[in-house]
Coordinates of C-alpha atoms in Angstrom, one line a residue:
X1 CA 59.1 142.7 108.9
X2 CA 57.3 139.7 107.0
X3 CA 60.0 139.4 104.7
X4 CA 62.5 139.1 107.2
X5 CA 60.6 136.8 109.2
X6 CA 60.5 134.4 105.8
X7 CA 64.3 135.0 105.7
X8 CA 64.7 133.7 109.1
X9 CA 62.6 131.1 108.8
X10 CA 64.2 129.7 105.7
X11 CA 67.6 130.1 107.4
X12 CA 66.4 128.0 110.2
X13 CA 65.2 125.4 107.9
X14 CA 68.6 125.0 106.0
X15 CA 70.4 124.4 109.3
X16 CA 68.1 121.9 110.7
X17 CA 68.9 120.1 107.5
X18 CA 72.6 120.7 107.4
X19 CA 72.6 118.7 110.9
X20 CA 70.8 116.0 109.1
X21 CA 72.7 115.7 105.9
X22 CA 76.3 116.3 107.3
X23 CA 78.5 113.7 109.4
X24 CA 76.6 110.6 108.6
X25 CA 79.5 109.0 108.6
X26 CA 83.0 108.9 110.4
X27 CA 84.7 108.9 107.1
X28 CA 86.4 112.3 106.2
X29 CA 86.1 112.5 102.7
X30 CA 82.5 111.5 102.7
X31 CA 81.6 114.6 105.2
X32 CA 83.7 116.7 102.9
X33 CA 81.5 115.6 100.0
X34 CA 78.0 116.1 102.2
X35 CA 79.3 119.7 102.9
X36 CA 79.6 120.7 99.5
X37 CA 76.3 119.1 98.1
X38 CA 74.4 120.9 100.7
X39 CA 75.8 124.3 100.5
X40 CA 75.9 123.9 96.5
X41 CA 72.0 123.0 96.7
X42 CA 71.2 125.6 99.2
X43 CA 73.7 128.6 98.1
X44 CA 73.2 128.2 94.5
X45 CA 76.9 128.4 93.8
X46 CA 80.0 125.9 93.0
X47 CA 81.8 125.0 96.3
X48 CA 85.2 123.7 97.0
X49 CA 86.2 122.0 100.1
X50 CA 90.2 122.3 101.0
X51 CA 91.5 120.1 104.0
X52 CA 94.9 120.7 105.6
X53 CA 97.3 117.8 105.5
X54 CA 100.1 118.0 108.4
X55 CA 101.2 121.2 110.2
X56 CA 102.8 123.0 107.2
X57 CA 102.1 120.5 104.5
X58 CA 100.1 121.3 101.3
X59 CA 96.4 122.0 101.0
X60 CA 94.2 118.8 99.5
X61 CA 91.0 119.2 97.7
X62 CA 88.7 117.0 99.5
X63 CA 85.4 117.7 97.5
X64 CA 83.8 119.9 95.0
X65 CA 80.1 120.4 94.1
X66 CA 77.9 122.8 91.7
X67 CA 78.7 124.3 88.3
X68 CA 82.4 124.6 87.8
X69 CA 81.9 127.4 85.2
X70 CA 80.6 130.4 87.6
X71 CA 79.9 132.5 84.8
X72 CA 81.0 135.7 86.4
X73 CA 84.5 135.5 85.5
X74 CA 86.9 137.2 88.0
X75 CA 84.0 139.5 89.4
X76 CA 82.1 136.3 90.5
X77 CA 81.3 136.8 94.3
X78 CA 82.9 134.3 96.4
X79 CA 82.7 133.5 100.3
X80 CA 84.9 131.4 102.3
X81 CA 84.4 130.1 105.9
X82 CA 87.0 128.1 107.7
X83 CA 86.7 124.7 109.1
X84 CA 87.0 125.0 112.6
X85 CA 85.2 125.3 116.0
X86 CA 85.5 128.2 118.3
X87 CA 89.3 129.0 118.9
X88 CA 90.6 125.7 117.5
X89 CA 93.2 125.5 114.3
X90 CA 91.2 125.3 111.1
X91 CA 91.0 122.0 109.7
X92 CA 90.6 123.8 106.2
X93 CA 88.5 126.2 104.4
X94 CA 85.0 125.7 102.4
X95 CA 84.4 128.3 99.6
X96 CA 81.2 129.1 97.7
X97 CA 81.5 131.0 94.5
X98 CA 78.3 132.3 93.3
X99 CA 76.9 132.1 89.6
X100 CA 75.9 135.3 87.7
X101 CA 77.4 137.7 90.1
X102 CA 74.6 137.8 92.8
X103 CA 75.9 138.9 96.2
X104 CA 75.7 136.9 99.1
X105 CA 73.2 137.8 101.7
X106 CA 74.1 137.9 105.4
X107 CA 71.7 135.1 106.1
X108 CA 73.2 133.0 103.7
X109 CA 76.8 133.7 105.1
X110 CA 75.5 132.6 108.3
X111 CA 74.4 129.3 106.7
X112 CA 78.1 129.0 105.4
X113 CA 79.4 129.5 108.9
X114 CA 77.4 127.5 110.5
X115 CA 77.6 124.6 108.1
X116 CA 81.6 125.0 108.2
X117 CA 81.5 124.8 111.9
X118 CA 79.5 121.7 112.2
X119 CA 81.7 119.9 109.4
X120 CA 84.7 120.6 111.4
X121 CA 82.8 119.2 114.5
X122 CA 82.4 115.9 112.7
X123 CA 86.0 116.2 110.9
X124 CA 87.7 116.5 114.2
X125 CA 85.6 113.6 115.8
X126 CA 86.8 111.6 112.9
X127 CA 90.4 112.2 113.3
X128 CA 90.5 111.7 116.8
X129 CA 89.1 108.1 116.5
X130 CA 91.6 107.5 113.7
X131 CA 94.4 108.3 115.9
X132 CA 92.9 106.2 118.6
X133 CA 92.5 103.4 116.5
X134 CA 95.8 103.7 115.5
X135 CA 97.4 103.8 118.8
X136 CA 95.3 100.8 119.8
X137 CA 96.2 98.8 116.6
X138 CA 100.2 99.8 117.2
X139 CA 99.6 98.3 120.8
X140 CA 98.3 95.3 119.4
X141 CA 100.7 94.6 116.9
X142 CA 103.3 95.1 119.2
X143 CA 102.1 92.6 121.6
X144 CA 101.2 90.2 119.0
X145 CA 104.6 90.7 116.5
X146 CA 106.8 90.1 119.3
X147 CA 107.0 87.1 120.4
X148 CA 110.2 85.3 122.2
X149 CA 112.8 84.3 120.3
X150 CA 112.6 80.5 119.6
X151 CA 116.1 78.4 119.0
X152 CA 118.0 79.1 115.8
X153 CA 117.3 75.7 114.6
X154 CA 113.5 76.8 113.9
X155 CA 112.2 79.3 111.2
X156 CA 109.2 81.3 112.3
X157 CA 107.1 83.8 110.5
X158 CA 103.7 85.4 112.1
X159 CA 101.3 87.6 111.4
X160 CA 98.2 89.6 112.8
X161 CA 95.2 91.4 110.8
X162 CA 92.2 93.0 113.1
X163 CA 88.6 92.4 112.0
X164 CA 87.6 95.3 109.9
X165 CA 88.6 99.0 109.5
X166 CA 86.9 100.1 112.9
X167 CA 88.5 97.2 115.0
X168 CA 91.0 98.2 117.8
X169 CA 92.3 95.7 120.2
X170 CA 91.5 91.8 120.6
X171 CA 92.2 88.6 122.2
X172 CA 94.4 86.9 119.7
X173 CA 98.2 86.2 120.0
X174 CA 100.9 84.0 119.2
X175 CA 104.1 83.0 121.4
X176 CA 107.3 81.2 121.1
X177 CA 109.0 79.9 124.1
X178 CA 113.0 78.6 123.8
X179 CA 113.2 75.3 125.9
X180 CA 116.0 73.1 127.0
X181 CA 117.9 70.9 124.6
X182 CA 117.2 72.7 121.3
X183 CA 113.2 72.6 121.4
X184 CA 110.7 75.3 121.3
X185 CA 107.3 75.8 122.3
X186 CA 104.9 77.7 119.7
X187 CA 101.8 79.2 121.0
X188 CA 99.0 80.6 119.5
X189 CA 95.6 81.7 121.7
X190 CA 92.2 83.5 121.4
X191 CA 90.4 85.0 123.9
X192 CA 87.0 85.4 124.0
X193 CA 85.6 88.7 123.0
X194 CA 87.2 92.0 121.7
X195 CA 88.4 95.4 123.0
X196 CA 90.4 96.4 125.3
X197 CA 89.3 93.9 128.2
X198 CA 90.2 91.4 125.9
X199 CA 93.7 92.7 125.2
X200 CA 94.4 92.9 129.0
X201 CA 93.6 89.3 129.7
X202 CA 95.3 88.1 126.4
X203 CA 98.6 89.9 127.9
X204 CA 97.6 87.9 131.1
X205 CA 97.3 84.7 129.4
X206 CA 100.8 85.3 127.8
X207 CA 102.8 86.1 130.7
X208 CA 101.4 83.5 132.7
X209 CA 102.2 81.1 130.0
X210 CA 105.8 82.6 129.7
X211 CA 106.3 81.6 133.4
X212 CA 104.7 78.0 133.0
X213 CA 106.5 77.3 130.1
X214 CA 109.7 78.2 131.5
X215 CA 109.4 75.2 133.9
X216 CA 109.9 72.8 130.6
X217 CA 106.8 70.7 131.4
X218 CA 105.1 68.9 128.6
X219 CA 102.6 70.8 126.6
X220 CA 99.5 69.2 127.9
X221 CA 100.9 69.9 131.3
X222 CA 101.4 73.5 130.8
X223 CA 97.8 73.8 130.0
X224 CA 96.6 72.0 132.9
X225 CA 98.9 74.1 135.3
X226 CA 97.5 77.5 133.4
X227 CA 94.0 76.4 133.6
X228 CA 94.0 75.9 137.5
X229 CA 95.7 79.2 137.7
X230 CA 93.4 81.2 135.4
X231 CA 90.2 79.4 136.8
X232 CA 91.0 80.8 140.2
X233 CA 90.3 84.4 138.7
X234 CA 86.5 84.6 138.0
X235 CA 87.1 88.0 136.5
X236 CA 89.3 86.4 133.8
X237 CA 88.1 85.9 130.3
X238 CA 88.1 82.0 128.8
X239 CA 90.3 81.3 126.2
X240 CA 91.1 78.4 123.6
X241 CA 95.0 77.9 123.2
X242 CA 97.0 75.5 121.2
X243 CA 100.3 74.3 122.1
X244 CA 103.4 72.5 119.9
X245 CA 106.8 71.7 121.2
X246 CA 109.0 71.3 118.4
X247 CA 112.1 69.2 118.9
X248 CA 114.2 69.5 115.9
X249 CA 116.8 67.0 117.1
X250 CA 114.1 64.2 116.9
X251 CA 112.0 65.8 114.1
X252 CA 109.1 65.9 115.9
X253 CA 106.2 68.0 117.1
X254 CA 104.0 67.5 120.5
X255 CA 100.4 68.9 120.4
X256 CA 98.0 70.0 123.1
X257 CA 94.8 71.8 122.6
X258 CA 92.6 73.7 124.7
X259 CA 89.6 74.0 122.9
X260 CA 91.3 75.6 119.6
X261 CA 91.6 74.8 116.2
X262 CA 93.7 72.0 114.6
X263 CA 96.9 73.4 113.0
X264 CA 97.9 72.3 109.6
X265 CA 101.3 70.7 108.2
X266 CA 102.1 72.0 104.5
X267 CA 104.4 69.3 102.9
X268 CA 107.5 70.1 100.5
X269 CA 104.9 69.5 97.6
X270 CA 102.6 72.2 99.2
X271 CA 99.8 70.2 100.0
X272 CA 98.2 70.6 103.3
X273 CA 97.2 68.2 106.1
X274 CA 95.2 68.7 109.3
X275 CA 96.9 67.2 112.4
X276 CA 94.2 65.2 114.2
X277 CA 94.5 65.7 117.7
X278 CA 91.7 65.6 120.7
X279 CA 90.7 68.7 122.2
X280 CA 90.6 69.9 125.9
X281 CA 88.1 72.4 127.2
X282 CA 88.8 76.1 126.8
X283 CA 91.3 77.7 129.9
X284 CA 90.1 79.2 132.6
X285 CA 87.0 76.4 133.1
X286 CA 89.1 74.5 135.7
X287 CA 88.2 71.3 134.2
X288 CA 91.5 70.4 132.6
X289 CA 92.0 67.3 130.3
X290 CA 94.4 67.7 128.3
X291 CA 96.0 65.0 126.2
X292 CA 99.3 65.1 124.0
X293 CA 99.5 64.1 120.6
X294 CA 103.1 63.6 119.0
X295 CA 103.9 63.3 115.1
X296 CA 107.1 63.7 112.9
X297 CA 107.9 67.0 111.4
X298 CA 110.7 66.8 109.1
X299 CA 112.7 69.9 107.9
X300 CA 111.4 70.5 104.6
X301 CA 107.2 70.4 106.1
X302 CA 106.0 73.9 107.3
X303 CA 103.4 73.8 110.5
X304 CA 100.8 76.8 110.6
X305 CA 99.0 77.3 113.6
X306 CA 96.1 80.2 113.6
X307 CA 93.4 81.6 115.6
X308 CA 89.7 81.2 114.2
X309 CA 89.5 84.3 112.3
X310 CA 91.5 82.7 109.7
X311 CA 88.9 80.3 108.3
X312 CA 85.5 80.7 110.3
X313 CA 82.7 82.4 108.0
X314 CA 79.4 83.6 109.3
X315 CA 77.0 80.8 108.6
X316 CA 79.3 78.0 107.6
X317 CA 80.2 75.1 109.4
X318 CA 83.6 75.1 110.8
X319 CA 84.3 71.5 109.3
X320 CA 83.7 73.4 105.9
X321 CA 85.9 76.1 106.9
X322 CA 88.7 73.6 107.7
X323 CA 88.5 71.8 104.7
X324 CA 89.0 75.1 102.6
X325 CA 92.1 75.3 104.2
X326 CA 93.3 71.6 104.1
X327 CA 92.5 72.0 100.0
X328 CA 95.1 74.7 99.6
X329 CA 97.8 74.0 97.5
X330 CA 101.2 76.3 98.2
X331 CA 104.2 76.7 96.1
X332 CA 106.8 73.6 96.4
X333 CA 109.0 74.1 99.4
X334 CA 107.2 77.1 100.5
X335 CA 108.9 78.6 103.7
X336 CA 107.3 80.0 106.7
X337 CA 106.8 83.9 105.6
X338 CA 105.5 82.2 102.0
X339 CA 103.1 80.2 103.9
X340 CA 101.9 83.1 106.0
X341 CA 101.5 85.2 102.9
X342 CA 100.0 82.8 101.0
X343 CA 97.4 81.4 103.4
X344 CA 96.2 85.0 104.4
X345 CA 95.8 86.3 100.7
X346 CA 94.0 83.0 99.5
X347 CA 91.5 82.9 102.4
X348 CA 91.1 86.5 102.2
X349 CA 91.4 87.3 105.6
X350 CA 91.5 91.1 105.0
X351 CA 87.9 91.0 105.2
X352 CA 87.9 88.3 108.0
X353 CA 85.0 88.7 110.4
X354 CA 87.2 88.6 113.4
X355 CA 90.5 88.8 114.6
X356 CA 93.3 86.9 112.8
X357 CA 96.7 85.5 114.3
X358 CA 99.1 83.2 112.5
X359 CA 102.5 81.6 113.0
X360 CA 104.4 79.4 110.7
X361 CA 107.5 77.4 111.8
X362 CA 109.8 75.2 109.8
X363 CA 112.7 73.1 111.6
X364 CA 116.0 74.4 109.5
X365 CA 117.8 71.9 107.5
X366 CA 121.2 70.7 109.0
X367 CA 123.7 71.5 106.8
X368 CA 125.2 68.7 104.8
X369 CA 128.9 67.7 106.4

């Protein structure tokens, strides 16, 4: 009786340790390695963890632990348990092979089954989270990466990167709106905060801006009107926004900023220049006070507008961050797509601490007669 009590106590301690050691992260491979290491230590054998891929797809060896040489040849006892919870489909299997030929006790078999169920629970949570994130990210990219079409006299390219591997949706966006007389309005904005609420507000800003911009008002008056509309809704989050009306016929760009960082223009030689412009308050404050700035934009120059995630770094003054962007030297005659790729790469936007949205535009050169 005492021997049985000791066996039950050992089993209970092992199960308690399993709860603390398995599923410490939401990474599938890490969880499988934790399972293999735990079982190899407690069941004194070599362990393999195999995961099923897509339905009907091949099995993937996810983790191994213990001594590869079982020492028992074909007669070495082994025990396999499905990675499943109750009646759910198994996500894979975990197999323990015993060195020296000692058979598994009922308590050891129970530890294996419990550990497999525990791992399956964590793996199921991780896979559901990945599926949710993938859906949310596709939604965000659809909202951001499908702007309206500018006039054919303008080349554009855009890009969006979420903040880190666990990001869902956020409030960064860019947009283009066709205006009369061959002009186009470029827009980039950033709603405060992250998550679904920020994405909902972003879509509301974007819809309102399209309606206001269709009236063909100057950029600073578009911001003024949008600010007053949004300020009436107390539930709406503030947002920064930059508008640029590009007029290819005149070779000019007119800017208006609502609390947003200034854009940069890359010349034909690849050098960068920050556009100096007055900055009004963010949208949603109801204060107004937006002013326009117009500067030439030659056909060979590429304009880049962006959200703050592209340049801001924790603990760094924003002037230093902007100076880093302005110091870039791109290949000569870089077009919008190359500018976006080069800037994202050189500023290491993949590891940015915030969402990144960028939009580049260049006036198409007129064909020579």
